[in-house]
Structures are given as structure tokens and as C-alpha cells.
Tab-separated table of C-alpha atoms in Angstrom:
chain	number	residue	atom	x	y	z
X	1	MET	CA	-14.256	-41.228	-39.964
X	2	ASN	CA	-10.712	-40.212	-39.042
X	3	ASN	CA	-11.788	-36.576	-38.676
X	4	THR	CA	-14.679	-37.599	-36.432
X	5	LEU	CA	-12.410	-39.680	-34.223
X	6	ASN	CA	-9.812	-36.896	-34.074
X	7	ILE	CA	-12.500	-34.490	-32.842
X	8	ILE	CA	-13.610	-36.937	-30.159
X	9	LYS	CA	-10.035	-37.443	-28.946
X	10	ASP	CA	-8.948	-33.765	-29.094
X	11	LYS	CA	-7.845	-32.776	-25.583
X	12	THR	CA	-7.993	-29.035	-26.300
X	13	LEU	CA	-11.738	-29.055	-27.135
X	14	THR	CA	-14.416	-28.674	-24.483
X	15	TYR	CA	-17.485	-30.916	-24.603
X	16	GLU	CA	-19.559	-28.168	-26.228
X	17	GLN	CA	-16.859	-27.487	-28.831
X	18	LYS	CA	-16.720	-31.208	-29.676
X	19	VAL	CA	-20.501	-31.345	-30.179
X	20	LEU	CA	-20.444	-28.380	-32.575
X	21	SER	CA	-17.438	-29.777	-34.448
X	22	LEU	CA	-19.116	-33.163	-34.839
X	23	ALA	CA	-22.273	-31.486	-36.151
X	24	ARG	CA	-20.226	-29.633	-38.776
X	25	GLU	CA	-18.515	-32.879	-39.739
X	26	ALA	CA	-21.905	-34.537	-40.291
X	27	GLU	CA	-23.198	-31.631	-42.398
X	28	ASN	CA	-20.071	-31.629	-44.521
X	29	SER	CA	-20.535	-35.310	-45.316
X	30	LEU	CA	-23.470	-34.285	-47.557
X	31	ASP	CA	-23.427	-33.086	-51.153
X	32	VAL	CA	-26.703	-31.304	-51.949
X	33	LEU	CA	-25.727	-28.088	-53.752
X	34	ASN	CA	-24.836	-29.642	-57.132
X	35	LEU	CA	-21.888	-27.350	-57.760
X	36	SER	CA	-20.487	-26.903	-61.233
X	37	LYS	CA	-16.914	-27.916	-62.035
X	38	GLU	CA	-16.035	-24.245	-62.437
X	39	ILE	CA	-17.254	-23.308	-58.955
X	40	GLN	CA	-15.642	-26.329	-57.323
X	41	SER	CA	-12.361	-25.599	-59.073
X	42	LEU	CA	-12.334	-22.031	-57.711
X	43	ARG	CA	-13.142	-23.373	-54.237
X	44	ASP	CA	-10.305	-25.883	-54.456
X	45	GLU	CA	-7.929	-23.108	-55.541
X	46	GLY	CA	-8.960	-20.944	-52.581
X	47	VAL	CA	-10.287	-18.161	-54.817
X	48	ILE	CA	-13.797	-18.713	-53.402
X	49	CYS	CA	-14.212	-19.492	-49.681
X	50	ASP	CA	-17.502	-20.173	-47.868
X	51	LEU	CA	-16.086	-19.580	-44.378
X	52	TYR	CA	-17.046	-23.015	-43.032
X	53	GLU	CA	-20.764	-22.554	-43.682
X	54	GLY	CA	-21.135	-26.235	-44.442
X	55	ASN	CA	-22.297	-28.221	-47.441
X	56	ALA	CA	-26.000	-28.259	-46.510
X	57	PRO	CA	-26.946	-24.879	-44.999
X	58	TYR	CA	-29.950	-25.360	-42.721
X	59	ARG	CA	-30.146	-21.905	-41.093
X	60	PRO	CA	-29.225	-18.374	-42.155
X	61	ARG	CA	-25.656	-17.413	-41.374
X	62	TYR	CA	-26.568	-14.249	-39.429
X	63	ILE	CA	-29.890	-13.626	-37.670
X	64	CYS	CA	-30.889	-10.275	-36.108
X	65	PRO	CA	-34.126	-10.750	-34.134
X	66	ASP	CA	-36.390	-7.849	-33.231
X	67	TYR	CA	-35.633	-7.869	-29.523
X	68	GLU	CA	-37.757	-4.770	-28.933
X	69	LYS	CA	-40.831	-6.719	-30.040
X	70	PHE	CA	-39.811	-9.592	-27.784
X	71	ILE	CA	-39.449	-7.307	-24.758
X	72	LYS	CA	-42.860	-5.737	-25.415
X	73	GLU	CA	-44.760	-8.943	-26.201
X	74	GLY	CA	-42.881	-11.867	-24.671
X	75	SER	CA	-42.892	-15.251	-26.418
X	76	GLU	CA	-45.618	-17.858	-26.668
X	77	PHE	CA	-43.158	-20.567	-27.749
X	78	LEU	CA	-40.870	-19.894	-24.774
X	79	ASN	CA	-43.832	-19.312	-22.459
X	80	LEU	CA	-42.493	-15.906	-21.411
X	81	ASN	CA	-44.591	-12.874	-20.521
X	82	PRO	CA	-43.311	-9.331	-21.090
X	83	PRO	CA	-40.849	-8.460	-18.297
X	84	LYS	CA	-41.852	-6.193	-15.434
X	85	ASP	CA	-38.449	-5.385	-13.910
X	86	ILE	CA	-34.723	-5.477	-14.667
X	87	TRP	CA	-34.317	-9.058	-13.437
X	88	GLU	CA	-37.106	-10.391	-15.641
X	89	ALA	CA	-35.826	-8.364	-18.614
X	90	THR	CA	-32.272	-9.724	-18.394
X	91	THR	CA	-33.510	-13.263	-17.685
X	92	ASN	CA	-35.927	-13.245	-20.635
X	93	LEU	CA	-33.211	-12.044	-22.993
X	94	LEU	CA	-30.787	-14.724	-21.791
X	95	ILE	CA	-33.449	-17.379	-22.385
X	96	LEU	CA	-34.118	-16.128	-25.921
X	97	TYR	CA	-30.409	-15.956	-26.771
X	98	LYS	CA	-30.179	-19.717	-26.178
X	99	HIS	CA	-32.667	-20.246	-29.025
X	100	VAL	CA	-31.267	-17.842	-31.657
X	101	PRO	CA	-29.300	-19.833	-34.249
X	102	SER	CA	-26.516	-18.700	-36.573
X	103	ILE	CA	-23.571	-20.154	-38.413
X	104	THR	CA	-21.861	-20.587	-35.017
X	105	SER	CA	-25.041	-21.991	-33.407
X	106	MET	CA	-24.916	-19.001	-31.054
X	107	PRO	CA	-26.476	-15.542	-31.474
X	108	VAL	CA	-24.361	-13.108	-33.488
X	109	TYR	CA	-26.618	-10.182	-32.488
X	110	ILE	CA	-28.108	-9.736	-29.022
X	111	GLY	CA	-29.791	-6.373	-29.481
X	112	ASN	CA	-29.379	-2.690	-28.667
X	113	ILE	CA	-29.017	-3.768	-25.064
X	114	ASP	CA	-28.972	-0.307	-23.483
X	115	THR	CA	-32.289	0.796	-24.983
X	116	LEU	CA	-33.783	-2.652	-24.325
X	117	LEU	CA	-32.940	-2.429	-20.614
X	118	GLU	CA	-33.358	1.320	-20.042
X	119	PRO	CA	-37.112	1.164	-19.212
X	120	PHE	CA	-36.287	-1.184	-16.337
X	121	VAL	CA	-33.548	0.941	-14.762
X	122	VAL	CA	-35.413	2.277	-11.724
X	123	ASP	CA	-32.904	1.762	-8.943
X	124	GLU	CA	-29.484	2.270	-10.545
X	125	GLU	CA	-27.637	0.242	-7.917
X	126	GLU	CA	-29.937	-2.742	-8.459
X	127	ALA	CA	-29.787	-2.294	-12.232
X	128	TYR	CA	-25.997	-2.298	-12.074
X	129	ARG	CA	-26.006	-5.647	-10.240
X	130	ALA	CA	-28.459	-7.153	-12.710
X	131	ILE	CA	-26.702	-5.850	-15.832
X	132	LYS	CA	-23.240	-6.871	-14.653
X	133	LEU	CA	-24.478	-10.401	-13.977
X	134	PHE	CA	-26.269	-10.361	-17.354
X	135	LEU	CA	-23.013	-9.494	-19.136
X	136	LEU	CA	-21.057	-12.045	-17.111
X	137	GLN	CA	-23.491	-14.808	-18.031
X	138	ILE	CA	-23.291	-13.882	-21.715
X	139	ASP	CA	-19.494	-14.239	-21.600
X	140	ARG	CA	-19.676	-17.599	-19.842
X	141	THR	CA	-22.517	-19.167	-21.860
X	142	ILE	CA	-22.314	-17.644	-25.363
X	143	THR	CA	-18.790	-18.882	-25.849
X	144	ASP	CA	-18.176	-17.324	-29.230
X	145	SER	CA	-16.722	-13.870	-29.878
X	146	PHE	CA	-18.971	-13.216	-32.867
X	147	CYS	CA	-21.744	-12.441	-30.362
X	148	HIS	CA	-22.376	-8.713	-30.793
X	149	ALA	CA	-24.328	-6.102	-28.815
X	150	ASN	CA	-25.133	-2.515	-29.771
X	151	ILE	CA	-25.505	0.609	-27.634
X	152	GLY	CA	-26.446	4.189	-28.472
X	153	PRO	CA	-26.718	6.493	-30.203
X	154	ILE	CA	-28.499	8.231	-27.311
X	155	GLU	CA	-26.896	8.189	-23.877
X	156	THR	CA	-28.887	6.189	-21.345
X	157	LYS	CA	-28.457	5.154	-17.735
X	158	ALA	CA	-28.320	1.535	-18.911
X	159	GLY	CA	-25.632	2.438	-21.439
X	160	ARG	CA	-23.421	4.020	-18.791
X	161	ILE	CA	-23.904	0.973	-16.559
X	162	ILE	CA	-22.941	-1.363	-19.420
X	163	LEU	CA	-19.720	0.559	-20.070
X	164	LYS	CA	-18.806	0.589	-16.376
X	165	ALA	CA	-19.474	-3.131	-16.031
X	166	GLN	CA	-17.382	-3.925	-19.119
X	167	ARG	CA	-14.409	-2.000	-17.750
X	168	GLU	CA	-14.628	-4.033	-14.565
X	169	LEU	CA	-15.285	-7.439	-16.157
X	170	GLU	CA	-12.780	-7.110	-19.049
X	171	THR	CA	-14.493	-9.908	-20.956
X	172	ALA	CA	-14.139	-10.665	-24.667
X	173	ILE	CA	-17.850	-11.438	-25.108
X	174	PRO	CA	-20.035	-9.763	-26.138
X	175	ASN	CA	-18.428	-7.596	-28.765
X	176	ILE	CA	-20.044	-4.133	-28.594
X	177	THR	CA	-20.584	-1.291	-31.056
X	178	LEU	CA	-21.600	2.254	-30.192
X	179	LYS	CA	-23.911	3.709	-32.829
X	180	TYR	CA	-22.238	7.110	-32.832
X	181	GLY	CA	-23.932	10.139	-34.324
X	182	GLU	CA	-25.197	13.661	-33.785
X	183	GLY	CA	-27.472	12.472	-30.967
X	184	THR	CA	-24.577	10.979	-28.986
X	185	SER	CA	-23.371	13.152	-26.113
X	186	LYS	CA	-19.665	13.897	-25.919
X	187	GLU	CA	-19.611	12.472	-22.393
X	188	PHE	CA	-21.036	9.135	-23.563
X	189	ALA	CA	-18.553	8.971	-26.444
X	190	ILE	CA	-15.643	9.662	-24.078
X	191	ASP	CA	-16.961	7.023	-21.673
X	192	SER	CA	-16.990	4.576	-24.597
X	193	ILE	CA	-13.407	5.429	-25.564
X	194	ASN	CA	-12.250	4.981	-21.965
X	195	THR	CA	-13.887	1.554	-21.966
X	196	ALA	CA	-12.388	0.573	-25.342
X	197	LEU	CA	-8.909	1.463	-24.059
X	198	VAL	CA	-9.427	-1.107	-21.290
X	199	THR	CA	-11.335	-3.876	-23.044
X	200	ALA	CA	-11.200	-3.198	-26.845
X	201	LYS	CA	-14.908	-2.302	-27.038
X	202	PRO	CA	-17.071	-0.612	-28.029
X	203	SER	CA	-16.153	0.155	-31.614
X	204	PHE	CA	-17.696	3.238	-33.219
X	205	ALA	CA	-20.197	2.921	-36.088
X	206	ASN	CA	-21.118	5.909	-38.245
X	207	ASP	CA	-24.803	6.061	-37.303
X	208	LYS	CA	-25.666	8.681	-39.921
X	209	MET	CA	-24.286	6.540	-42.727
X	210	PHE	CA	-25.851	3.261	-41.586
X	211	SER	CA	-29.245	4.817	-40.772
X	212	LYS	CA	-29.500	6.378	-44.222
X	213	GLU	CA	-28.577	3.171	-46.035
X	214	PHE	CA	-30.919	0.889	-44.101
X	215	ALA	CA	-33.940	3.222	-43.964
X	216	PRO	CA	-36.873	2.827	-43.495
X	217	TYR	CA	-35.945	-0.090	-41.202
X	218	LYS	CA	-33.557	-0.101	-38.270
X	219	TYR	CA	-30.090	-1.589	-38.617
X	220	ALA	CA	-28.007	-3.852	-36.410
X	221	ILE	CA	-24.257	-4.291	-36.197
X	222	ALA	CA	-23.778	-8.050	-35.888
X	223	SER	CA	-20.928	-10.564	-35.727
X	224	CYS	CA	-17.683	-8.731	-36.559
X	225	TYR	CA	-19.036	-5.391	-37.831
X	226	ASN	CA	-21.794	-6.454	-40.207
X	227	GLY	CA	-24.547	-3.963	-40.985
X	228	LEU	CA	-27.842	-5.878	-41.374
X	229	TYR	CA	-31.586	-5.323	-41.011
X	230	ILE	CA	-33.178	-5.847	-37.599
X	231	GLY	CA	-35.837	-8.504	-38.007
X	232	GLY	CA	-33.740	-10.089	-40.742
X	233	GLY	CA	-30.074	-10.777	-41.353
X	234	SER	CA	-27.911	-12.473	-43.945
X	235	LEU	CA	-28.658	-15.848	-45.506
X	236	THR	CA	-25.036	-16.487	-46.381
X	237	LEU	CA	-21.568	-14.937	-46.628
X	238	VAL	CA	-19.101	-16.189	-49.205
X	239	ARG	CA	-15.809	-14.393	-49.778
X	240	LEU	CA	-13.539	-13.807	-52.768
X	241	ASN	CA	-9.759	-13.952	-52.368
X	242	LEU	CA	-8.734	-11.103	-54.668
X	243	TYR	CA	-5.057	-11.896	-54.296
X	244	ARG	CA	-5.433	-15.451	-55.585
X	245	ALA	CA	-7.801	-14.245	-58.299
X	246	SER	CA	-5.196	-11.725	-59.449
X	247	LYS	CA	-2.715	-14.560	-60.018
X	248	LYS	CA	-4.990	-15.860	-62.784
X	249	ALA	CA	-4.622	-12.584	-64.736
X	250	THR	CA	-1.945	-11.703	-67.283
X	251	SER	CA	-2.284	-7.963	-66.673
X	252	LYS	CA	-4.235	-5.325	-64.798
X	253	GLU	CA	-6.556	-4.975	-67.790
X	254	ASP	CA	-7.078	-8.743	-68.034
X	255	PHE	CA	-7.985	-8.835	-64.352
X	256	LEU	CA	-10.564	-6.048	-64.566
X	257	GLU	CA	-12.093	-7.065	-67.897
X	258	ASN	CA	-11.989	-10.855	-67.718
X	259	VAL	CA	-10.819	-12.524	-64.511
X	260	LEU	CA	-12.747	-10.436	-61.982
X	261	PRO	CA	-16.111	-10.620	-63.817
X	262	TYR	CA	-15.672	-14.381	-64.297
X	263	VAL	CA	-14.826	-15.265	-60.689
X	264	MET	CA	-17.550	-12.944	-59.398
X	265	ASP	CA	-20.085	-14.581	-61.689
X	266	GLN	CA	-19.131	-18.035	-60.432
X	267	MET	CA	-19.220	-16.904	-56.820
X	268	SER	CA	-22.624	-15.276	-57.301
X	269	GLU	CA	-23.933	-18.558	-58.693
X	270	TYR	CA	-22.545	-20.325	-55.629
X	271	ILE	CA	-24.306	-17.825	-53.335
X	272	ASP	CA	-27.533	-18.377	-55.299
X	273	LYS	CA	-27.285	-22.128	-54.685
X	274	ARG	CA	-26.734	-21.667	-50.961
X	275	ILE	CA	-29.693	-19.289	-50.707
X	276	LYS	CA	-31.945	-21.611	-52.669
X	277	PHE	CA	-31.243	-24.531	-50.345
X	278	ILE	CA	-31.817	-22.501	-47.175
X	279	VAL	CA	-35.039	-20.915	-48.407
X	280	GLU	CA	-36.561	-23.785	-50.388
X	281	GLU	CA	-35.148	-26.975	-48.883
X	282	SER	CA	-34.174	-26.498	-45.249
X	283	ASN	CA	-37.693	-25.501	-44.045
X	284	PHE	CA	-36.141	-22.999	-41.653
X	285	PHE	CA	-38.576	-20.191	-42.446
X	286	GLU	CA	-41.564	-22.551	-42.273
X	287	THR	CA	-40.738	-24.049	-38.882
X	288	ASN	CA	-38.733	-21.712	-36.661
X	289	PHE	CA	-40.644	-19.927	-33.880
X	290	LEU	CA	-38.727	-16.700	-34.474
X	291	VAL	CA	-40.534	-16.435	-37.807
X	292	LYS	CA	-43.919	-17.501	-36.430
X	293	GLU	CA	-43.758	-14.866	-33.671
X	294	GLY	CA	-42.632	-12.080	-36.016
X	295	LEU	CA	-39.188	-11.675	-34.478
X	296	ILE	CA	-37.640	-12.248	-37.906
X	297	HIS	CA	-39.078	-11.963	-41.422
X	298	LYS	CA	-37.895	-13.813	-44.512
X	299	ASP	CA	-38.199	-10.662	-46.614
X	300	ARG	CA	-35.693	-8.776	-44.432
X	301	PHE	CA	-32.838	-11.137	-45.214
X	302	THR	CA	-30.174	-10.497	-47.811
X	303	ALA	CA	-26.819	-12.121	-48.633
X	304	MET	CA	-23.263	-10.882	-48.364
X	305	PHE	CA	-20.671	-10.903	-51.128
X	306	GLY	CA	-17.397	-10.855	-49.218
X	307	MET	CA	-13.931	-9.970	-50.405
X	308	PHE	CA	-10.433	-9.818	-48.914
X	309	GLY	CA	-6.841	-9.443	-50.017
X	310	LEU	CA	-7.272	-6.193	-51.958
X	311	ALA	CA	-3.845	-4.899	-50.927
X	312	GLU	CA	-2.027	-8.030	-52.104
X	313	CYS	CA	-4.130	-8.093	-55.276
X	314	VAL	CA	-3.108	-4.531	-56.165
X	315	ASN	CA	0.526	-5.080	-55.283
X	316	ASN	CA	0.630	-8.222	-57.404
X	317	LEU	CA	-1.009	-6.606	-60.444
X	318	LEU	CA	1.414	-3.664	-60.252
X	319	ASN	CA	4.401	-5.848	-59.331
X	320	ALA	CA	4.928	-3.389	-56.479
X	321	THR	CA	7.755	-4.561	-54.236
X	322	GLU	CA	8.986	-1.287	-52.749
X	323	LEU	CA	6.844	0.296	-50.019
X	324	LYS	CA	6.482	3.587	-51.877
X	325	ASP	CA	4.772	1.754	-54.759
X	326	ARG	CA	2.443	-0.391	-52.681
X	327	PHE	CA	-1.191	-0.195	-51.618
X	328	GLY	CA	-1.655	2.425	-48.917
X	329	HIS	CA	1.393	4.427	-50.011
X	330	SER	CA	1.199	4.926	-53.764
X	331	GLU	CA	-1.457	7.058	-55.449
X	332	LYS	CA	-1.347	4.673	-58.413
X	333	ALA	CA	-1.903	1.629	-56.178
X	334	ASN	CA	-4.703	3.273	-54.199
X	335	LYS	CA	-6.393	4.351	-57.429
X	336	LEU	CA	-6.286	0.780	-58.753
X	337	GLY	CA	-7.736	-0.457	-55.470
X	338	LEU	CA	-10.681	1.910	-55.847
X	339	GLU	CA	-11.086	0.892	-59.494
X	340	ILE	CA	-11.306	-2.776	-58.471
X	341	ILE	CA	-13.863	-2.141	-55.718
X	342	ASP	CA	-15.892	0.135	-57.989
X	343	LYS	CA	-15.980	-2.646	-60.585
X	344	MET	CA	-17.047	-5.163	-57.930
X	345	TYR	CA	-19.813	-2.830	-56.746
X	346	GLU	CA	-21.068	-2.496	-60.319
X	347	ILE	CA	-21.087	-6.267	-60.914
X	348	VAL	CA	-22.727	-7.131	-57.588
X	349	ASN	CA	-25.511	-4.631	-58.213
X	350	SER	CA	-26.122	-5.914	-61.739
X	351	ARG	CA	-27.302	-9.314	-60.487
X	352	VAL	CA	-30.681	-10.107	-58.941
X	353	ASN	CA	-31.740	-12.789	-56.483
X	354	LYS	CA	-35.449	-12.886	-55.633
X	355	ASP	CA	-34.770	-13.846	-52.021
X	356	CYS	CA	-32.836	-10.626	-51.366
X	357	SER	CA	-35.767	-8.290	-51.975
X	358	ILE	CA	-34.939	-6.088	-48.968
X	359	THR	CA	-31.798	-4.947	-50.833
X	360	ASP	CA	-33.558	-4.662	-54.219
X	361	GLY	CA	-32.540	-8.211	-55.099
X	362	HIS	CA	-28.820	-7.464	-54.764
X	363	PHE	CA	-26.154	-8.932	-52.522
X	364	LEU	CA	-24.326	-6.514	-50.212
X	365	LEU	CA	-20.575	-6.062	-50.565
X	366	HIS	CA	-18.717	-6.978	-47.389
X	367	ALA	CA	-15.050	-6.396	-46.545
X	368	GLN	CA	-14.396	-9.720	-44.824
X	369	VAL	CA	-12.069	-9.632	-41.834
X	370	GLY	CA	-10.135	-12.823	-42.471
X	371	ILE	CA	-9.846	-16.204	-40.759
X	372	ASP	CA	-7.160	-17.983	-38.789
X	373	THR	CA	-5.679	-19.806	-41.787
X	374	ASP	CA	-5.129	-16.648	-43.870
X	375	ASN	CA	-1.424	-16.225	-44.386
X	376	GLY	CA	-0.017	-13.247	-46.231
X	377	THR	CA	-3.458	-11.965	-47.236
X	378	SER	CA	-4.960	-8.893	-45.553
X	379	PRO	CA	-8.569	-8.537	-44.394
X	380	GLY	CA	-10.965	-6.616	-46.644
X	381	CYS	CA	-9.431	-3.417	-47.988
X	382	ARG	CA	-6.951	-2.972	-45.155
X	383	ILE	CA	-3.338	-1.939	-45.539
X	384	PRO	CA	-1.109	-4.901	-44.557
X	385	ILE	CA	0.143	-5.059	-40.984
X	386	GLY	CA	3.690	-3.743	-40.853
X	387	GLU	CA	3.086	-1.323	-43.740
X	388	GLU	CA	0.701	1.109	-42.027
X	389	PRO	CA	1.358	4.773	-42.874
X	390	ASP	CA	0.995	7.659	-40.424
X	391	LEU	CA	-2.474	7.881	-38.919
X	392	PRO	CA	-3.864	10.879	-40.900
X	393	ILE	CA	-2.787	9.317	-44.207
X	394	HIS	CA	-4.132	5.932	-43.125
X	395	LEU	CA	-7.543	7.362	-42.230
X	396	MET	CA	-7.885	9.324	-45.461
X	397	GLN	CA	-6.884	6.320	-47.562
X	398	SER	CA	-9.185	3.883	-45.760
X	399	ALA	CA	-12.228	6.163	-45.730
X	400	LYS	CA	-12.421	6.191	-49.539
X	401	PHE	CA	-13.450	2.523	-49.560
X	402	HIS	CA	-16.114	2.565	-46.852
X	403	LYS	CA	-19.023	3.845	-48.952
X	404	TYR	CA	-19.037	0.618	-51.005
X	405	PHE	CA	-19.682	-1.705	-48.037
X	406	PRO	CA	-23.047	-1.215	-46.299
X	407	SER	CA	-22.788	-4.678	-44.765
X	408	GLY	CA	-19.470	-3.938	-43.141
X	409	ILE	CA	-15.925	-2.626	-43.407
X	410	GLY	CA	-13.651	-1.293	-40.702
X	411	ASP	CA	-10.142	-0.535	-39.562
X	412	ILE	CA	-8.388	-1.223	-36.260
X	413	PHE	CA	-6.123	1.233	-34.453
X	414	PRO	CA	-4.183	0.244	-31.316
X	415	PHE	CA	-3.139	3.250	-29.205
X	416	GLU	CA	-0.316	3.618	-26.724
X	417	SER	CA	-1.428	3.217	-23.125
X	418	THR	CA	-0.687	6.911	-22.560
X	419	ALA	CA	-3.754	7.673	-24.725
X	420	LYS	CA	-5.865	6.902	-21.655
X	421	LYS	CA	-4.872	10.345	-20.359
X	422	ASN	CA	-6.367	12.116	-23.370
X	423	PRO	CA	-9.482	10.348	-24.743
X	424	GLU	CA	-10.746	13.646	-26.177
X	425	ALA	CA	-7.954	13.508	-28.761
X	426	ILE	CA	-9.124	10.066	-29.900
X	427	LEU	CA	-12.682	11.372	-30.197
X	428	ASP	CA	-11.365	14.171	-32.433
X	429	ILE	CA	-9.709	11.502	-34.608
X	430	ILE	CA	-12.968	9.518	-34.870
X	431	ASN	CA	-14.977	12.665	-35.688
X	432	GLY	CA	-12.518	13.574	-38.418
X	433	ALA	CA	-12.547	10.054	-39.842
X	434	PHE	CA	-16.359	9.948	-39.974
X	435	LYS	CA	-16.467	13.333	-41.716
X	436	GLU	CA	-14.224	11.827	-44.392
X	437	GLY	CA	-16.692	8.965	-44.917
X	438	MET	CA	-15.294	6.276	-42.644
X	439	ARG	CA	-17.990	3.816	-41.597
X	440	TYR	CA	-16.470	1.949	-38.664
X	441	PHE	CA	-13.575	2.616	-36.294
X	442	SER	CA	-12.117	0.186	-33.730
X	443	LEU	CA	-9.537	0.911	-31.075
X	444	TYR	CA	-7.813	-0.618	-28.083
X	445	SER	CA	-4.798	0.094	-25.914
X	446	SER	CA	-1.412	-1.542	-26.290
X	447	ASP	CA	-1.669	-2.860	-22.721
X	448	CYS	CA	-5.126	-4.512	-23.092
X	449	ASP	CA	-5.580	-8.192	-22.265
X	450	VAL	CA	-8.687	-8.167	-24.468
X	451	ILE	CA	-7.607	-7.336	-28.024
X	452	ARG	CA	-9.374	-7.095	-31.351
X	453	ILE	CA	-8.137	-9.847	-33.643
X	454	THR	CA	-9.842	-8.787	-36.881
X	455	GLY	CA	-13.498	-8.071	-36.177
X	456	TYR	CA	-13.815	-10.134	-33.023
X	457	LEU	CA	-12.243	-10.034	-29.548
X	458	VAL	CA	-10.025	-12.515	-27.720
X	459	LYS	CA	-8.092	-12.367	-24.462
X	460	LEU	CA	-4.319	-12.643	-24.834
X	461	SER	CA	-4.223	-14.660	-21.620
X	462	ASP	CA	-6.582	-17.224	-23.209
X	463	ILE	CA	-4.425	-17.432	-26.332
X	464	LYS	CA	-1.436	-18.230	-24.119
X	465	LYS	CA	-3.393	-20.989	-22.324
X	466	LEU	CA	-4.477	-22.590	-25.608
X	467	GLU	CA	-0.949	-22.395	-26.994
X	468	GLU	CA	0.206	-24.337	-23.937
X	469	GLY	CA	-2.371	-27.070	-24.616
X	470	GLU	CA	-4.985	-26.025	-22.053
X	471	GLN	CA	-8.730	-25.941	-22.747
X	472	VAL	CA	-10.352	-22.502	-23.004
X	473	LEU	CA	-14.037	-21.607	-22.766
X	474	GLN	CA	-14.429	-19.564	-25.967
X	475	ASP	CA	-14.028	-21.417	-29.261
X	476	THR	CA	-12.874	-18.250	-31.058
X	477	VAL	CA	-9.623	-18.327	-29.100
X	478	VAL	CA	-8.555	-21.005	-31.607
X	479	LEU	CA	-9.133	-18.482	-34.401
X	480	GLY	CA	-7.262	-15.843	-32.433
X	481	LEU	CA	-4.238	-18.078	-31.971
X	482	GLY	CA	-4.162	-18.798	-35.700
X	483	ALA	CA	-4.419	-15.097	-36.516
X	484	VAL	CA	-1.564	-14.290	-34.149
X	485	LYS	CA	0.623	-16.863	-35.879
X	486	ASN	CA	-0.440	-16.293	-39.504
X	487	SER	CA	-1.605	-12.688	-39.717
X	488	ARG	CA	0.740	-10.873	-37.292
X	489	VAL	CA	-2.136	-9.154	-35.489
X	490	LEU	CA	0.127	-8.389	-32.522
X	491	ASP	CA	2.427	-6.421	-34.828
X	492	ARG	CA	-0.060	-3.687	-35.737
X	493	LYS	CA	1.380	-0.190	-35.645
X	494	VAL	CA	0.629	1.340	-32.238
X	495	ARG	CA	-0.521	4.947	-32.473
X	496	ASP	CA	-0.157	7.894	-30.190
X	497	ASN	CA	-2.981	10.414	-30.118
X	498	ASP	CA	-1.020	13.613	-30.522
């Protein structure tokens, strides 16, 4: 009751943020998963974290509707006919977005928006007005930075308009990823880099890698940088704190042979319980119109086995205190990191859950980007902030881990503002990184107001307002403020592009 009253009285929360917080409080008052003592103990210790999914999951965490089908066929439930022009297309999409649930109660994937809108770009001046207003409304109404749009890989008129509008709006929402591959023109890639150096988006996804892994279906990049099936998504995401798990081990061998298999087994059982409730108890797939109209399909959903704190885990197991011996700098430390992730990949793919048939019954490994309360524990497989090596070494080290994480892993590289004069050099860096096996590359400029916190975007000016006790529109600014204080995201090594 005290928590409920505190939410009601909180002066920094908007009305909408209070409603969502109160809903979470109500859900968390339930106990329906029947967790074992072992699982609950690991949750209490912070070894297993469910990322605020709630105690009674009643919708999948991430949903990726088939927006192409919606554009072609309209929606009976929403009483919408297929659009005939750019204004109807953008309006119909905005209406549908209001009805796409997720863990945040807002859509985490809003489609490959350039290809969705391209057929309606007849008069480019009119299309520019419509698309700019479309993007502005998304920022003002989907007030959560985990909202994610895709563009590419082919250059389109709509894609160029989207990039231009983003440079002018400088909004944090939606997050955007360019599916970058052989079919992407150099000019479109450079245009994307120029935009990212102003507004921290789009990021670059290795289209060749993702397309191969998710064939024969199409993939979406959702939420932070999560690779998922279009027409499906992820039922749940639970994460493992490798650093805290490593503290339970007496040695490197004990960790690999005993502790890691044990905690992964308990976490897998926890994921199974969450999936079972969503699929068999919540009635989501029996009642939601997205399912009835074929915009999502139960058999295209999987689940994500998240992890974070690899660097601290390795450094702890090796008792590495000097920089030369630590993860990202030492061959021995990097080798152990790969050994740990290889072991995790083996364990995850040895288990089967019948409700993850799209991924052969297996969960997908996910390098989780961290949350606002993480303190002294790095996202995913990243090298800790403040310990980043020179860029070529950093890229080569990071790329080795990306093949294990089809549902998402990435690294963030701030560049000096002078990089705006030479975007071709950044494109050369991205091309080289992708050739080495890197999956996802994010960049922004040191003078951006919009910055990438971990996998999501927040405006520095909004963080300042919240810190001063003012209300802000986007709820993820709270997460951004916590990450600034606890994870030193403003202290990332700024790169030049020489």
C-alpha cells in the first residue's frame, strides 16, 4: 500500500506514467508462478533478474506485428481499410501502434517504416510533411525509448525523407536501425551516418548475418537491438548476472563445470514457468485481435536468455586487477570470456521448450544492455567504460562474441564532432567491423543532445530536467538518469575517425 501511495504522490511522474506504475504494482501483488526456493534465492541474490516483467505475465514481452500485411489488408477489428495515400498510411499505422502491447505497454517494433511508406510517396514534398508529422507524433505519444523502427537495406525515397526529418526533429523516439548489407547504396549509408552523428540513430545491423539466421522468415530489430521474427517476437527475457554468479565459484573450473550450469538450469526453469503462464493461462493468444487477424502467430515467438557482466565475471575469476590482465586487454581474459559464452551457447541449445518451435525449441542468447540500477556491471559482453582499448583492437575483440547472439548484441562508439566532416571514414570502420563478424554497430557524436544510453536513446536535456525535479514526457529518461549516475555512460571513450 505504501508503494501505491508513493506512486500516486510522486511529483516527477506524469499521469500516464502513474497509471503504468500502478498497473505494475497490481500485477506484482500476485504470486502465480510457483517458484522453487532455488530460483527465488537466485532472484533475491540478483543472479537472476526478470527485468521488471512482473509476477503474472499477461502479454509477450516483445511483439513484432506483420505491418506489411496490415498495410495491404487493413484491420477488421480497428475498422480500417487499406490506405490509399500517404496520409491514410501514416494515420493507420499510428492507430495500430496504440493497440500493440509489450512489456512497456507500448510497441517495441513499429515496422520497416521506409518500405511500408514508399508505395505512397508520390509527391515528395507532401510525403515529407506527412512523414515528419508521423515521426513527431510517435515521439510525443509513444513515450518510451524502446520503440524501434527499421529502414533499409534498399535505399528508398521514404528512407531518405525519414533520415532528413530525424536530423531536423532530433527526437529520441523512435530508435532506428538501418539493415545494412550489399544492397545498401553507399549514399544511403553515408546519409544514415550523417543522421546518427546528429541524433544517435540509425544504428547499423549486419543484414547478411541476420537474414541468414532468421530465414526463411523476415527479421525485425526491436526494442534495444533485439533480432526477432516478424509476425512473432519474444515471450520473455530473463537475464543472468555473470559477475554475481562468478562470486559463487571457488575457481574458474568450478564456475564452468558447476556454478554456470546450475544457475543456467535454474534460470531456464524460471523462463519455462513464465512462458507456460503466458501461453496457457493468460489467454493472450486466444483473445488478441493481432492473432485473429494474422498479424502475429504464436508459433513465431521464442524466448530470450539474457546475460550481462561478462567482463566483471572474467576479471573476478582471474583476479585481474591491472588493466593489462583484464577483459578486453588480455588474451587470457578474452579467451576465458569466449569459453564462458561458448559454454552458455551449448547449454542453452541443449534445452527444449515446446513453445519456442520457431527456434527449434531453444531460447536465443541475448547480450542484455543493462538497466538503471546496474552499478559496476557492464552490459552484455562489453568492455567496461573507462577501459576501452584503441578502436581497431576494440572492434576485433568485440566481433568474436557476436555470432553467439542472434537475438541481439552490440557496441556503442561515440565519435568526436569533427567526424561529421568525414563520414566515409566511419563507413569504412563499419564495413571492416562487419567483415570481422560484428552484428550491430551504434554511433553518435560527442556533441549530440540525443545520446545512446545502452540500447535506447535519451535526450541529455531531458535528463537534466528530471534531475532538477521536473516532469519529462518519456518514461525512459528515468532509466537514462540512473545509467548516467551508476554506469558512467557519459564517460565512454570518444573516438576520432582517422
